[in-house]
Amino acid sequence: MKDYLNIFKALSDENRLRILLMLKMRPLCVCEIYEVLNIALSTISAHLKLMKNIGLIEDEKEGRWVIYRLGKDNSFLHELLEALEKKLQNDQKILNDRIIISHTTREICALKLKEKQNI
Amino acid sequence: MKDYLNIFKALSDENRLRILLMLKMRPLCVCEIYEVLNIALSTISAHLKLMKNIGLIEDEKEGRWVIYRLGKDNSFLHELLEALEKKLQNDQKILNDRIIISHTTREICALKLKEKQNI
DNA sequence: ACATAATATAGAAATATCTTTATATTGTCA
DNA sequence: TGACAATATAAAGATATTTCTATATTATGT
């Protein structure tokens, strides 16, 4: 039962839910998620760590990025996200997230991040 | 989105999850739930109030009992519980809960409650 | 109407969660 | 190899959650 409680707890936070729905589109590096959520990078790191620990997502190093993706072996999560995506078809925040992700790349987000940090 | 976050938050607590799966069997009064969970009655009341507020369950007075049941109009919750029930087919705690609920009644639980309070 | 049965609310303690700023780690490229 | 890019960890504050005990509410049967 604990596994399922953990899944529901993960899904009950807005930022984590948005991350999962973004990862359903494609694998993402941390700075792409940052570009969308506008919360501290360390907060994103913490959310990702939590979801990795309970098997919802996986990571892999690729160049100087760490790429996160949905866990392959979690059919329950996949079914849940599939259902959620339909229910949230008209959710403005989710729609916006999708637009940003489909119009950007790791390279662009990395550049934007650098600019923000130089200000 | 808030609606779904609330549903997931409700499901992320073990006691609330157990209550929902019991209510999936049949409507229950508070003292039947108490018989199963072994936590303070006021705690159960709080959990029920929370779930009622977000539309997961409904209540109705019947004699001196308040009978709680799953909300009729929440198809997302029903689908979730259906899926969960299958996943938790072999969960010992859930199995035990089901046994207790299928072997007791409001009347029996009310009596047991009275005994406990007289000790 | 009163006593009691069933449930709800108030208040408080312990713990958990989310977030930020500051600092550390790690790998890559010049 | 040294500087920097990308991400992670630590520490700390604010807030939320879960639970309990004690008390209140409300309806029912006598």
Short mmCIF file of C-alpha atoms (C1' of nucleotides) in Angstrom, two decimals:
data_model
loop_
_atom_site.label_atom_id
_atom_site.label_comp_id
_atom_site.label_asym_id
_atom_site.label_seq_id
_atom_site.Cartn_x
_atom_site.Cartn_y
_atom_site.Cartn_z
CA MET A 1 0.00 0.00 0.00
CA LYS A 2 2.85 2.36 0.81
CA ASP A 3 3.85 2.46 -2.86
CA TYR A 4 0.48 3.79 -3.85
CA LEU A 5 0.31 6.26 -0.99
CA ASN A 6 3.64 7.61 -2.20
CA ILE A 7 2.39 7.95 -5.74
CA PHE A 8 -0.66 9.88 -4.57
CA LYS A 9 1.44 12.09 -2.34
CA ALA A 10 3.73 12.87 -5.24
CA LEU A 11 0.77 13.74 -7.43
CA SER A 12 -0.81 15.96 -4.79
CA ASP A 13 1.72 18.76 -5.23
CA GLU A 14 1.08 21.14 -8.11
CA ASN A 15 4.70 21.53 -9.12
CA ARG A 16 5.32 17.78 -9.16
CA LEU A 17 2.14 17.14 -11.11
CA ARG A 18 3.21 19.71 -13.70
CA ILE A 19 6.66 18.14 -13.92
CA LEU A 20 5.19 14.70 -14.51
CA LEU A 21 2.85 15.93 -17.23
CA MET A 22 5.78 17.69 -18.90
CA LEU A 23 7.90 14.56 -18.70
CA LYS A 24 5.04 12.73 -20.37
CA MET A 25 5.75 14.90 -23.44
CA ARG A 26 9.48 14.19 -23.56
CA PRO A 27 12.54 13.79 -21.34
CA LEU A 28 13.71 17.08 -19.85
CA CYS A 29 16.75 18.54 -18.16
CA VAL A 30 16.40 20.51 -14.92
CA CYS A 31 16.78 23.89 -16.57
CA GLU A 32 13.88 23.22 -18.94
CA ILE A 33 11.65 22.51 -15.95
CA TYR A 34 12.98 25.66 -14.31
CA GLU A 35 12.03 27.68 -17.38
CA VAL A 36 8.43 26.56 -16.92
CA LEU A 37 7.86 26.51 -13.17
CA ASN A 38 9.67 29.63 -11.98
CA ILE A 39 10.61 28.25 -8.60
CA ALA A 40 14.12 27.85 -7.17
CA LEU A 41 16.33 25.30 -8.91
CA SER A 42 16.97 23.64 -5.56
CA THR A 43 13.25 23.17 -5.09
CA ILE A 44 13.02 21.46 -8.46
CA SER A 45 15.96 19.28 -7.53
CA ALA A 46 14.22 18.24 -4.35
CA HIS A 47 10.99 17.36 -6.15
CA LEU A 48 12.89 15.34 -8.72
CA LYS A 49 14.82 13.50 -6.03
CA LEU A 50 11.60 12.62 -4.22
CA MET A 51 10.00 11.26 -7.38
CA LYS A 52 13.13 9.36 -8.33
CA ASN A 53 13.27 7.75 -4.88
CA ILE A 54 9.81 6.30 -5.24
CA GLY A 55 10.39 5.10 -8.79
CA LEU A 56 8.23 7.59 -10.66
CA ILE A 57 11.08 8.98 -12.75
CA GLU A 58 14.58 8.03 -13.88
CA ASP A 59 17.61 10.12 -14.70
CA GLU A 60 20.60 9.78 -16.94
CA LYS A 61 23.62 12.00 -17.48
CA GLU A 62 24.03 13.32 -20.97
CA GLY A 63 26.89 15.76 -21.51
CA ARG A 64 26.66 18.28 -18.72
CA TRP A 65 22.95 17.82 -18.34
CA VAL A 66 21.00 15.38 -16.24
CA ILE A 67 18.04 14.20 -18.25
CA TYR A 68 14.90 13.13 -16.40
CA ARG A 69 12.22 10.90 -17.86
CA LEU A 70 9.21 8.96 -16.62
CA GLY A 71 9.98 5.55 -15.19
CA LYS A 72 9.38 2.86 -17.77
CA ASP A 73 8.07 0.19 -15.45
CA ASN A 74 5.34 2.02 -13.62
CA SER A 75 2.15 1.13 -15.45
CA PHE A 76 -0.03 2.55 -12.70
CA LEU A 77 1.59 5.97 -13.01
CA HIS A 78 1.29 5.87 -16.77
CA GLU A 79 -2.40 5.05 -16.62
CA LEU A 80 -2.95 7.80 -14.09
CA LEU A 81 -1.16 10.40 -16.17
CA GLU A 82 -3.04 9.33 -19.26
CA ALA A 83 -6.35 9.84 -17.48
CA LEU A 84 -5.20 13.11 -15.97
CA GLU A 85 -4.08 14.51 -19.28
CA LYS A 86 -7.58 14.09 -20.61
CA LYS A 87 -9.18 15.63 -17.55
CA LEU A 88 -6.81 18.62 -17.68
CA GLN A 89 -7.19 19.21 -21.40
CA ASN A 90 -8.56 22.69 -20.72
CA ASP A 91 -6.43 23.60 -17.74
CA GLN A 92 -4.75 26.89 -18.54
CA LYS A 93 -1.58 26.26 -16.56
CA ILE A 94 -1.04 22.84 -18.07
CA LEU A 95 -1.73 24.16 -21.57
CA ASN A 96 0.84 26.89 -21.02
CA ASP A 97 3.43 24.42 -19.78
CA ARG A 98 2.92 22.34 -22.88
CA ILE A 99 3.37 25.33 -25.15
CA ILE A 100 6.61 26.36 -23.48
CA ILE A 101 8.03 22.85 -23.58
CA SER A 102 7.13 22.30 -27.21
CA HIS A 103 8.77 25.59 -28.21
CA THR A 104 12.05 25.34 -26.37
CA THR A 105 15.16 23.19 -26.06
CA ARG A 106 17.80 22.42 -23.45
CA GLU A 107 20.16 24.80 -25.21
CA ILE A 108 17.74 27.70 -25.11
CA CYS A 109 16.85 27.11 -21.46
CA ALA A 110 20.50 26.88 -20.50
CA LEU A 111 21.14 30.26 -22.13
CA LYS A 112 18.17 31.87 -20.41
CA LEU A 113 19.28 30.49 -17.07
CA LYS A 114 22.75 31.96 -17.55
CA GLU A 115 21.26 35.36 -18.34
CA LYS A 116 19.08 35.34 -15.24
CA GLN A 117 22.03 34.46 -13.05
CA ASN A 118 24.17 37.28 -14.50
CA ILE A 119 21.63 39.95 -13.66
CA MET B 1 -6.27 21.31 -11.46
CA LYS B 2 -6.92 22.01 -7.78
CA ASP B 3 -9.70 19.41 -7.76
CA TYR B 4 -7.33 16.68 -8.81
CA LEU B 5 -4.58 17.79 -6.44
CA ASN B 6 -7.15 17.53 -3.66
CA ILE B 7 -8.17 14.04 -4.70
CA PHE B 8 -4.55 12.90 -4.71
CA LYS B 9 -3.89 14.52 -1.35
CA ALA B 10 -6.92 12.74 0.08
CA LEU B 11 -5.70 9.42 -1.29
CA SER B 12 -2.18 9.90 0.04
CA ASP B 13 -3.16 9.27 3.64
CA GLU B 14 -3.41 5.64 4.68
CA ASN B 15 -6.45 6.09 6.89
CA ARG B 16 -8.38 8.01 4.26
CA LEU B 17 -7.48 5.47 1.57
CA ARG B 18 -8.72 2.67 3.79
CA ILE B 19 -11.94 4.56 4.49
CA LEU B 20 -12.58 5.07 0.78
CA LEU B 21 -11.98 1.42 -0.03
CA MET B 22 -14.35 0.42 2.76
CA LEU B 23 -16.99 2.84 1.52
CA LYS B 24 -16.62 1.22 -1.88
CA MET B 25 -18.02 -1.93 -0.27
CA ARG B 26 -21.06 -0.25 1.29
CA PRO B 27 -22.15 2.92 3.12
CA LEU B 28 -20.84 3.08 6.67
CA CYS B 29 -21.46 4.96 9.88
CA VAL B 30 -18.58 6.51 11.82
CA CYS B 31 -18.48 3.80 14.45
CA GLU B 32 -18.03 1.08 11.83
CA ILE B 33 -14.99 2.92 10.51
CA TYR B 34 -13.77 3.33 14.07
CA GLU B 35 -14.07 -0.43 14.61
CA VAL B 36 -11.64 -0.96 11.73
CA LEU B 37 -9.09 1.84 12.00
CA ASN B 38 -8.49 2.07 15.74
CA ILE B 39 -7.75 5.77 15.77
CA ALA B 40 -9.62 8.47 17.71
CA LEU B 41 -13.20 9.11 16.64
CA SER B 42 -12.39 12.79 16.26
CA THR B 43 -9.62 11.93 13.83
CA ILE B 44 -12.05 9.92 11.75
CA SER B 45 -14.50 12.81 11.85
CA ALA B 46 -11.80 15.16 10.55
CA HIS B 47 -10.88 12.82 7.69
CA LEU B 48 -14.53 12.44 6.72
CA LYS B 49 -15.06 16.19 6.81
CA LEU B 50 -12.06 16.77 4.58
CA MET B 51 -13.27 14.23 2.03
CA LYS B 52 -16.80 15.57 2.14
CA ASN B 53 -15.55 19.10 1.53
CA ILE B 54 -13.84 18.12 -1.68
CA GLY B 55 -16.76 16.06 -2.92
CA LEU B 56 -15.33 12.58 -2.48
CA ILE B 57 -18.03 11.40 -0.11
CA GLU B 58 -21.56 12.30 0.96
CA ASP B 59 -23.38 11.89 4.24
CA GLU B 60 -26.95 11.44 5.30
CA LYS B 61 -28.58 11.20 8.70
CA GLU B 62 -30.36 7.97 9.41
CA GLY B 63 -31.77 7.52 12.89
CA ARG B 64 -29.00 8.56 15.25
CA TRP B 65 -26.29 7.61 12.84
CA VAL B 66 -24.64 9.60 10.13
CA ILE B 67 -24.13 7.36 7.14
CA TYR B 68 -21.26 8.09 4.82
CA ARG B 69 -21.04 6.87 1.22
CA LEU B 70 -18.92 7.56 -1.85
CA GLY B 71 -19.98 10.55 -3.90
CA LYS B 72 -22.06 9.48 -6.84
CA ASP B 73 -20.85 12.03 -9.33
CA ASN B 74 -17.12 11.59 -9.10
CA SER B 75 -16.23 9.27 -11.96
CA PHE B 76 -12.52 9.98 -11.60
CA LEU B 77 -12.54 8.81 -8.00
CA HIS B 78 -14.53 5.72 -8.89
CA GLU B 79 -12.11 4.76 -11.65
CA LEU B 80 -9.18 5.32 -9.32
CA LEU B 81 -10.66 3.18 -6.56
CA GLU B 82 -11.50 0.47 -9.04
CA ALA B 83 -7.89 0.37 -10.24
CA LEU B 84 -6.57 0.53 -6.69
CA GLU B 85 -8.73 -2.30 -5.51
CA LYS B 86 -7.15 -4.55 -8.08
CA LYS B 87 -3.64 -3.43 -7.23
CA LEU B 88 -4.24 -3.97 -3.52
CA GLN B 89 -5.88 -7.38 -3.90
CA ASN B 90 -3.15 -8.94 -1.78
CA ASP B 91 -2.59 -6.14 0.68
CA GLN B 92 -2.99 -7.61 4.14
CA LYS B 93 -4.37 -4.50 5.80
CA ILE B 94 -6.97 -3.94 3.11
CA LEU B 95 -7.97 -7.59 3.18
CA ASN B 96 -8.44 -7.39 6.93
CA ASP B 97 -10.54 -4.26 6.65
CA ARG B 98 -12.79 -5.99 4.16
CA ILE B 99 -13.24 -8.98 6.42
CA ILE B 100 -14.21 -6.84 9.39
CA ILE B 101 -16.66 -4.76 7.39
CA SER B 102 -18.30 -7.76 5.82
CA HIS B 103 -18.78 -9.41 9.22
CA THR B 104 -20.17 -6.54 11.21
CA THR B 105 -23.07 -4.07 11.34
CA ARG B 106 -23.77 -0.62 12.69
CA GLU B 107 -25.54 -2.16 15.64
CA ILE B 108 -22.60 -4.37 16.60
CA CYS B 109 -20.09 -1.53 16.25
CA ALA B 110 -22.23 0.77 18.32
CA LEU B 111 -22.30 -1.80 21.11
CA LYS B 112 -18.55 -2.35 20.99
CA LEU B 113 -17.98 1.38 21.09
CA LYS B 114 -20.14 1.69 24.19
CA GLU B 115 -18.20 -1.08 25.91
CA LYS B 116 -14.88 0.55 25.18
CA GLN B 117 -16.07 3.86 26.55
CA ASN B 118 -17.34 2.28 29.76
CA ILE B 119 -13.99 0.73 30.62
"C1'" DA C 1 -38.07 17.11 29.10
"C1'" DC C 2 -33.88 14.29 30.27
"C1'" DA C 3 -30.33 11.17 29.79
"C1'" DT C 4 -27.69 9.18 26.64
"C1'" DA C 5 -25.91 7.69 22.04
"C1'" DA C 6 -23.51 9.19 17.97
"C1'" DT C 7 -20.88 12.46 15.87
"C1'" DA C 8 -18.49 17.02 15.47
"C1'" DT C 9 -15.50 20.85 16.88
"C1'" DA C 10 -11.70 23.24 19.50
"C1'" DG C 11 -7.17 23.49 21.01
"C1'" DA C 12 -2.67 21.87 21.17
"C1'" DA C 13 1.50 18.93 20.30
"C1'" DA C 14 4.38 16.46 17.17
"C1'" DT C 15 5.80 15.88 12.74
"C1'" DA C 16 6.07 16.64 7.77
"C1'" DT C 17 6.28 19.53 3.71
"C1'" DC C 18 7.55 23.26 0.65
"C1'" DT C 19 10.35 26.75 -0.22
"C1'" DT C 20 14.42 29.85 -0.28
"C1'" DT C 21 19.45 31.28 0.05
"C1'" DA C 22 23.94 29.80 0.38
"C1'" DT C 23 27.28 26.37 -0.58
"C1'" DA C 24 29.02 22.01 -2.60
"C1'" DT C 25 29.71 18.65 -6.28
"C1'" DT C 26 30.72 17.10 -10.78
"C1'" DG C 27 31.71 17.03 -15.53
"C1'" DT C 28 33.18 19.62 -19.78
"C1'" DC C 29 35.62 22.57 -22.69
"C1'" DA C 30 39.12 25.98 -23.69
"C1'" DT D 1 44.28 22.05 -15.43
"C1'" DG D 2 41.31 25.73 -14.35
"C1'" DA D 3 37.04 28.12 -14.95
"C1'" DC D 4 32.55 27.65 -15.49
"C1'" DA D 5 28.01 25.26 -16.44
"C1'" DA D 6 24.52 22.30 -14.57
"C1'" DT D 7 22.72 20.14 -10.80
"C1'" DA D 8 22.59 18.68 -5.86
"C1'" DT D 9 22.80 19.27 -0.86
"C1'" DA D 10 22.44 21.81 3.68
"C1'" DA D 11 20.28 24.81 6.79
"C1'" DA D 12 16.44 27.27 8.16
"C1'" DG D 13 11.81 29.49 8.01
"C1'" DA D 14 6.97 29.28 7.24
"C1'" DT D 15 3.09 26.63 6.78
"C1'" DA D 16 0.33 22.39 6.67
"C1'" DT D 17 -0.96 17.91 8.39
"C1'" DT D 18 -2.11 14.28 11.56
"C1'" DT D 19 -3.35 13.09 15.75
"C1'" DC D 20 -4.94 13.28 20.48
"C1'" DT D 21 -7.88 14.87 24.69
"C1'" DA D 22 -11.52 17.50 26.17
"C1'" DT D 23 -15.78 19.58 25.19
"C1'" DA D 24 -19.91 20.60 22.43
"C1'" DT D 25 -23.83 19.46 19.49
"C1'" DT D 26 -27.82 17.03 18.10
"C1'" DA D 27 -31.28 13.61 17.83
"C1'" DT D 28 -33.74 9.72 20.00
"C1'" DG D 29 -36.05 6.91 23.18
"C1'" DT D 30 -38.06 6.72 27.84
#
